[in-house]
Coordinates of C-alpha atoms and ligand atoms in Angstrom, one line a residue:
X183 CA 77.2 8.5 61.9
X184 CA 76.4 5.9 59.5
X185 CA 79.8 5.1 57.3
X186 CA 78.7 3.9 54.1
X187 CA 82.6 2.6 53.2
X188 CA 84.2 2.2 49.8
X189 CA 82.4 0.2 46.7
X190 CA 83.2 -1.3 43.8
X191 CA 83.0 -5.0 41.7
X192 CA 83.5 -8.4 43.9
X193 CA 84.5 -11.1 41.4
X194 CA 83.2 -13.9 44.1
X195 CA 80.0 -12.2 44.6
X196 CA 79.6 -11.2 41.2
X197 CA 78.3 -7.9 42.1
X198 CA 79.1 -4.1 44.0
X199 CA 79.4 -4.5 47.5
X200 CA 81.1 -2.9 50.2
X201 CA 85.0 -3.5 50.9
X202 CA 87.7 -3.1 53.9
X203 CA 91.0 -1.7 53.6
X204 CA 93.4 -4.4 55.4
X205 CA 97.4 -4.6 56.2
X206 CA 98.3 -7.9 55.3
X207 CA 102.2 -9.5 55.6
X208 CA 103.7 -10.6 53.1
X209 CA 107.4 -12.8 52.9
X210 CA 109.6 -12.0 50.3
X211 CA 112.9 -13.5 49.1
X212 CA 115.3 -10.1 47.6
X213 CA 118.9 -10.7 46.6
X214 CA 118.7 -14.3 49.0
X215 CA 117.2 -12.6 51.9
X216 CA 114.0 -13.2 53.4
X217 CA 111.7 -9.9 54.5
X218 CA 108.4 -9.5 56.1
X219 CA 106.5 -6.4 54.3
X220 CA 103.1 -5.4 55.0
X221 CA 100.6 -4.9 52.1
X222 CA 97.3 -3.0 51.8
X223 CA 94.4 -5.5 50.8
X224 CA 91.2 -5.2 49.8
X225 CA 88.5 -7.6 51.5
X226 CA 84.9 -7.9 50.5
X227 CA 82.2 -7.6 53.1
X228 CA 80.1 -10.1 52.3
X229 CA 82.3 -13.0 51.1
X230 CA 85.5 -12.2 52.8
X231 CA 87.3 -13.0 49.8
X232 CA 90.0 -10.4 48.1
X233 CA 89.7 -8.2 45.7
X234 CA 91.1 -6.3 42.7
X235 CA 90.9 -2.6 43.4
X236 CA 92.9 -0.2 41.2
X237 CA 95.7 1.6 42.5
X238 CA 96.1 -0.6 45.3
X239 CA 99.0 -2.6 43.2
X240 CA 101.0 0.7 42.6
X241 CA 100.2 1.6 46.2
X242 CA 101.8 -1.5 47.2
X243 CA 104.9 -1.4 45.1
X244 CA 105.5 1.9 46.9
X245 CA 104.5 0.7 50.1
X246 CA 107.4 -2.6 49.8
X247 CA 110.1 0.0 48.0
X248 CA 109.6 2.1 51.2
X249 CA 109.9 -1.1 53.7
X250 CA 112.5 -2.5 51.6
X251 CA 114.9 0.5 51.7
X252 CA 113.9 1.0 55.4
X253 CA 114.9 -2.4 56.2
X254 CA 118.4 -1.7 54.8
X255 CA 118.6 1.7 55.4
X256 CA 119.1 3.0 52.2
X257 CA 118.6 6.5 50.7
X258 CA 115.3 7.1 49.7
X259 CA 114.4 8.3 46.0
X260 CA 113.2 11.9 47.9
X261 CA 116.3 11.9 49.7
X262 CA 118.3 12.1 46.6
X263 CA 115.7 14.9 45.7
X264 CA 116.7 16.9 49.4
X265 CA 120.2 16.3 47.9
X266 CA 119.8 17.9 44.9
X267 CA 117.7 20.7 46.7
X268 CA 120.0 21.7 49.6
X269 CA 123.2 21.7 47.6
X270 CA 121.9 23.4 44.2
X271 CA 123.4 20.9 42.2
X272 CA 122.0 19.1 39.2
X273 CA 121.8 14.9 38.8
X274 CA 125.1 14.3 36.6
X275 CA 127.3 17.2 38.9
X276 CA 125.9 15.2 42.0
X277 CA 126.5 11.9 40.9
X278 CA 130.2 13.0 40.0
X279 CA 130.8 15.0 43.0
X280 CA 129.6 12.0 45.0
X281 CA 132.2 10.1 42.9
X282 CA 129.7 8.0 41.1
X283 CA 129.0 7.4 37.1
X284 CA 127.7 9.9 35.9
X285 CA 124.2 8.6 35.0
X286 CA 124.3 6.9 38.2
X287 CA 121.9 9.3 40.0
X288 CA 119.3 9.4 37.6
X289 CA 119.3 5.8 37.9
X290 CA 118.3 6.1 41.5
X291 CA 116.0 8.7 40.5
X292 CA 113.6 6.3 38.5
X293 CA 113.5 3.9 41.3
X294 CA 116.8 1.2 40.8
X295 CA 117.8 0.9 44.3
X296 CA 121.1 2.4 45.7
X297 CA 123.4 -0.4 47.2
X298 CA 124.1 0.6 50.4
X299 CA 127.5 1.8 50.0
X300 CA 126.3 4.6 47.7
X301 CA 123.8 5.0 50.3
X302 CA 126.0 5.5 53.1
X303 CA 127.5 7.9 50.9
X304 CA 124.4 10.1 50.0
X305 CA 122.9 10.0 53.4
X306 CA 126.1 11.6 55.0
X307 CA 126.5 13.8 52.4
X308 CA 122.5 14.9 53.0
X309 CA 123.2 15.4 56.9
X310 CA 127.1 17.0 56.7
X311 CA 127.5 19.5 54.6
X312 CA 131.5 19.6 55.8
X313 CA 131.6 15.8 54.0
X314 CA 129.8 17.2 50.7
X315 CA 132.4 19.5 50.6
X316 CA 135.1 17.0 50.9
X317 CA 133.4 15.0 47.8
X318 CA 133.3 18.3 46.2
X319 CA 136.8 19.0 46.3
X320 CA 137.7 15.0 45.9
X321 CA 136.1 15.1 42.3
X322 CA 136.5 18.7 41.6
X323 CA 138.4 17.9 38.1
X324 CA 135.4 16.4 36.7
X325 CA 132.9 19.5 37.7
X326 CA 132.1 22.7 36.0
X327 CA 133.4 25.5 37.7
X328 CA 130.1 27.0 37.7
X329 CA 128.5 24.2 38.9
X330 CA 131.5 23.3 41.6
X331 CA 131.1 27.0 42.9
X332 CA 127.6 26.9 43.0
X333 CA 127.6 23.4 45.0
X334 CA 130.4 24.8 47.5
X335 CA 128.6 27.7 48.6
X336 CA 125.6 26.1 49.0
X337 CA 127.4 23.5 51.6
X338 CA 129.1 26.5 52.9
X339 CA 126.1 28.5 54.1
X340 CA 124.3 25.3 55.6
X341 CA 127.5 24.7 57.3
X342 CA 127.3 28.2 58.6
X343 CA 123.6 27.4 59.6
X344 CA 124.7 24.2 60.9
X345 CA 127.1 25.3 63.7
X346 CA 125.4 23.4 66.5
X347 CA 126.0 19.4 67.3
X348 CA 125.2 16.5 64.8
X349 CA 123.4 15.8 68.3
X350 CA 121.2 18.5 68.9
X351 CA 120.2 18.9 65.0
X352 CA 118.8 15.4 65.9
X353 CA 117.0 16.3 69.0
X354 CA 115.6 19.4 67.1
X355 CA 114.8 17.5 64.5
X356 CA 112.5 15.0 66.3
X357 CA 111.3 17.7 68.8
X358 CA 109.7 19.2 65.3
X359 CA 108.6 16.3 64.0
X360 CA 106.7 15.5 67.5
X361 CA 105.3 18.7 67.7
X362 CA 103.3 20.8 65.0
X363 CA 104.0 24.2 66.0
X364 CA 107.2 25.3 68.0
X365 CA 108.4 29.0 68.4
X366 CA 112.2 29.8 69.0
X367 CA 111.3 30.5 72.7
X368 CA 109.7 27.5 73.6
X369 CA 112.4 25.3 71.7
X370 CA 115.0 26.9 73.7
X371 CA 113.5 25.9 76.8
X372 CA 112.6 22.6 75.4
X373 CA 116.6 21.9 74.9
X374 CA 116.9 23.0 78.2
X375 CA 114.7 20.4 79.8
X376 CA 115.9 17.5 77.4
X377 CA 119.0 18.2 78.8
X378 CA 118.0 18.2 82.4
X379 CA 116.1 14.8 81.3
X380 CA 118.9 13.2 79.9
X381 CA 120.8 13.6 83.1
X382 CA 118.1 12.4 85.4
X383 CA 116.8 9.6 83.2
X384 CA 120.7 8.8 81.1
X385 CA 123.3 10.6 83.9
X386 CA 124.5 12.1 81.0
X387 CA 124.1 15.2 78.6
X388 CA 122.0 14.7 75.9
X389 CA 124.1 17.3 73.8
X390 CA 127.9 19.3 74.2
X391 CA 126.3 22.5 73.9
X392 CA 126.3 25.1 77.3
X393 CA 123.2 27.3 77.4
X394 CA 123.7 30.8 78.6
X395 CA 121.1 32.9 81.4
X396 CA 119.7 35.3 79.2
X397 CA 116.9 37.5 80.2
X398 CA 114.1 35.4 79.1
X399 CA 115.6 32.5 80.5
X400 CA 118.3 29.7 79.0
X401 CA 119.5 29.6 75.4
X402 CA 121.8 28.0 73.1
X403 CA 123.3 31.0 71.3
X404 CA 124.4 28.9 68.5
X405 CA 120.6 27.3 68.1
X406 CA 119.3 31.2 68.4
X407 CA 121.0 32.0 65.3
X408 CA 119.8 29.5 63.3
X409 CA 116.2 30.0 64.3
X410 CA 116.4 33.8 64.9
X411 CA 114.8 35.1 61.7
X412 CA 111.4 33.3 63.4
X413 CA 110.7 35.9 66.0
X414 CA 108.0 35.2 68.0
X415 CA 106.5 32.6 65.2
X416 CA 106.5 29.5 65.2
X417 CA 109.9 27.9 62.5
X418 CA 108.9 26.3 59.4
X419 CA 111.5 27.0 56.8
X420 CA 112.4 25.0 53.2
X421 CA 115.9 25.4 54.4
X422 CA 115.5 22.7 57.2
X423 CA 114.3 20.3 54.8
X424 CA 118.4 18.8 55.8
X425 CA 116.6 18.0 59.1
X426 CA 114.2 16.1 57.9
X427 CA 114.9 12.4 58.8
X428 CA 118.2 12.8 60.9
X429 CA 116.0 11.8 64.2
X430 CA 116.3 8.0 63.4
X431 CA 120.0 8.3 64.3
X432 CA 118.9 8.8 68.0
X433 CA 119.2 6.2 70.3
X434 CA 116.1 4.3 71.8
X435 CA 116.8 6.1 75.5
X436 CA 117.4 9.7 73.7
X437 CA 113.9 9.5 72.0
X438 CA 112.8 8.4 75.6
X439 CA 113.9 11.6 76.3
X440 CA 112.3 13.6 74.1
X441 CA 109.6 11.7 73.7
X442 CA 108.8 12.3 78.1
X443 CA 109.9 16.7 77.7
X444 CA 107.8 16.8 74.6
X445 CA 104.4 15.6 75.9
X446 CA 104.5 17.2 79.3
X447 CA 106.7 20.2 78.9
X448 CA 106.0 20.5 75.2
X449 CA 102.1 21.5 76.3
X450 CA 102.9 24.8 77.6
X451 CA 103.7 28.0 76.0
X452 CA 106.9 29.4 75.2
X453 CA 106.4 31.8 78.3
X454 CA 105.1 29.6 80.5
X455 CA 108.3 27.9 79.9
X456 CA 109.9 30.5 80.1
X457 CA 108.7 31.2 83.8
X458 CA 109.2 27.3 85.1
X459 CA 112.8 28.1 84.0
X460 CA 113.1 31.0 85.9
X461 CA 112.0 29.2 89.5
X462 CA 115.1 26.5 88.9
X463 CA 118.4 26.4 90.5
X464 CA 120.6 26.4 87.8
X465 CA 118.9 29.8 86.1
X466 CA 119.1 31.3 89.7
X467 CA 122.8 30.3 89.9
X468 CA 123.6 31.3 86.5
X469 CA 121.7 34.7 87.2
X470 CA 123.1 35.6 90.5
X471 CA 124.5 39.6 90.7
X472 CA 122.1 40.0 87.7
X473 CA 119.0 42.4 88.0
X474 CA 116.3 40.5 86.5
X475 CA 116.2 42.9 82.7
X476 CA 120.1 42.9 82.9
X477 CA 121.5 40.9 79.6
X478 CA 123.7 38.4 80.5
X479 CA 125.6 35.4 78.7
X480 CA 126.8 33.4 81.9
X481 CA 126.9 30.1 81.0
X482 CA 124.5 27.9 82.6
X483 CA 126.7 24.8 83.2
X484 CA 125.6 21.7 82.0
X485 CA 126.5 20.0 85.2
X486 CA 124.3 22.5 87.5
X487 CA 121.4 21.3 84.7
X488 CA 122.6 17.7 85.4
X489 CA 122.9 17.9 89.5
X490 CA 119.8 19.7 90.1
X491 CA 117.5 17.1 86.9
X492 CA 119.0 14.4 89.0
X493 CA 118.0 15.5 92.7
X494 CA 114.5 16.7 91.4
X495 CA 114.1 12.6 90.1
X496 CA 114.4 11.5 93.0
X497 CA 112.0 13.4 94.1
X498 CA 109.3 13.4 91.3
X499 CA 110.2 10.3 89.3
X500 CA 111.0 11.5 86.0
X501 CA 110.9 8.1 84.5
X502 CA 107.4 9.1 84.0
X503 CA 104.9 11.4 82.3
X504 CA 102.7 12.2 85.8
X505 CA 106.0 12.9 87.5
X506 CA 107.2 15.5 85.7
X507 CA 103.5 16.6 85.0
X508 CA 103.4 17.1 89.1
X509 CA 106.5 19.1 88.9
X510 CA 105.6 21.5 86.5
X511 CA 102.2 22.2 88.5
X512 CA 104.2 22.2 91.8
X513 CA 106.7 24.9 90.1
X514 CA 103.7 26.9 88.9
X515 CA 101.3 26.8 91.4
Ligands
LIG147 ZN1 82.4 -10.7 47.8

């Protein structure tokens, strides 16, 4: 198929001709520091020289902020939106709850940059709703009641929903970002093998939680009430926008992790899951003096998970994508 590109005015050329989006670094000195950003160019087919394209300069701007506050790791301007969001709380409540001036969040709003001790501030207050809280109450003098209240039940119920480990909200949070549609079934038995994973690959748990032997194989109780309302669909819910971006807090060897469960595991069905589960020493251990429909909420130990992932790598080779591939189809077939 013929691909006729993107036209308009080449200065050099003095005329329309055809033109080639490019990435392009660029060094920049901020606040005495030196940074390498990439930029979107515009290059002209025939002449090769640059050109002027509108909306590639605001496209830019946004593209450096972006790289800029990445670089630093500072709170991003729809962070500060999520914070608003989650927590039901207005610009001048949240920037005095946080303990800031009171126009300070607006500032941040139309684009000055946070320093990064604000930063620090807004990004655990966007992934622990037990620290908004302590702000809350910190700088509860200089809040509305109705606006304190509001803000403190608000942390309160996504504390409720946010039972499990700072850990595993991570690992859910990049297992949803890897994977477009996941039930509550199949991330159940997702956990489950990241665990196992961890312990071949790490020789340690990837998270604190036990999983229990329930009927349809193992589950975190604590990550089945927080997903339950999903049935058999797959979870997509406003209220997990608070998930949104905690994955980068995972180490390079955890996303390894996920990364290895996710694209073999991760291509099979909640059931089918379900069933590769069911053939495993740990669920068998778990299950024993249980008839197969009998409910049950024996733990399965993390440490049977750990001894039986790290006898099967030795086997398979988990290190790897065909390894665990082969031991899916040997359990299966
Ligand atoms: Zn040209």
């Amino acid at each position: 198929m013929e691909n006729k590109g993107r036209v308009d005015f080449c200065t050099a050329c003095r005329k329309e001709t055809n033109f080639t989006l490019q990435k392009r670094n660029i060094n920049k000195r901020i606040k005495d520091k030196e940074y390498t950003f990439y930029i979107t160019v515009a290059i002209c087919d025939e002449c090769g020289e640059e050109m002027s394209i509108s909306g590639l300069i605001d496209r830019n701007i946004q593209e450096v902020d972006t790289q800029y506050r990445d670089y630093e790791n500072i709170v991003s301007i729809d962070d500060i939106e999520r914070l608003m969001k989650i927590y039901k709380i207005g610009k001048a409540p949240l920037s005095l709850a946080l303990g800031f001036g009171e126009v300070t969040i607006t500032r941040y709003l139309s684009g000055q940059i946070p320093s990064k001790e604000y930063s620090v501030i807004m990004k655990k207050a966007l992934s622990s709703p037990a620290f908004m809280k302590q702000k809350l109450n910190e700088n509860k003098d200089k809040l509305s009641p109705a606006a304190y209240n509001k803000a403190w039940n608000a942390a309160t119920q996504l504390e409720m929903l946010f039972s499990v480990s700072n850990k595993m909200l991570r690992v859910i949070s990049y297992v949803f970002e890897k994977l477009e549609e996941v039930t509550p079934l199949m991330l159940q038995k997702l956990l489950y093998f990241i665990q196992g994973e961890s312990y071949a690959l790490n020789g340690k748990p990837m998270f604190s939680e036990n999983c229990q032997a329930w009927v349809h194989g193992p589950v975190y109780p604590e990550v089945y009430d927080l997903f339950r309302d999903f049935k058999y669909n797959p979870i997509d819910d406003a209220r997990f926008a608070i998930l949104e971006g905690t994955e980068d807090e995972l180490s390079h060897e955890e996303r390894m992790v996920v990364d290895l469960v996710v694209n073999t595991f991760g291509e099979y069905s909640g059931k089918m899951l379900e069933r590769i589960t069911h053939e495993e020493e740990p669920w068998k251990l778990a299950r024993k003096g249980y008839a197969d429909y009998i409910p049950s909420n024996e733990p399965i130990l993390m440490e049977s998970i750990g001894a039986y992932y790290v006898k099967k790598n030795v086997e398979y080779d988990f290190s790897a994508e065909k390894g665990i591939k082969k031991y899916i189809k040997d359990i299966l077939y």
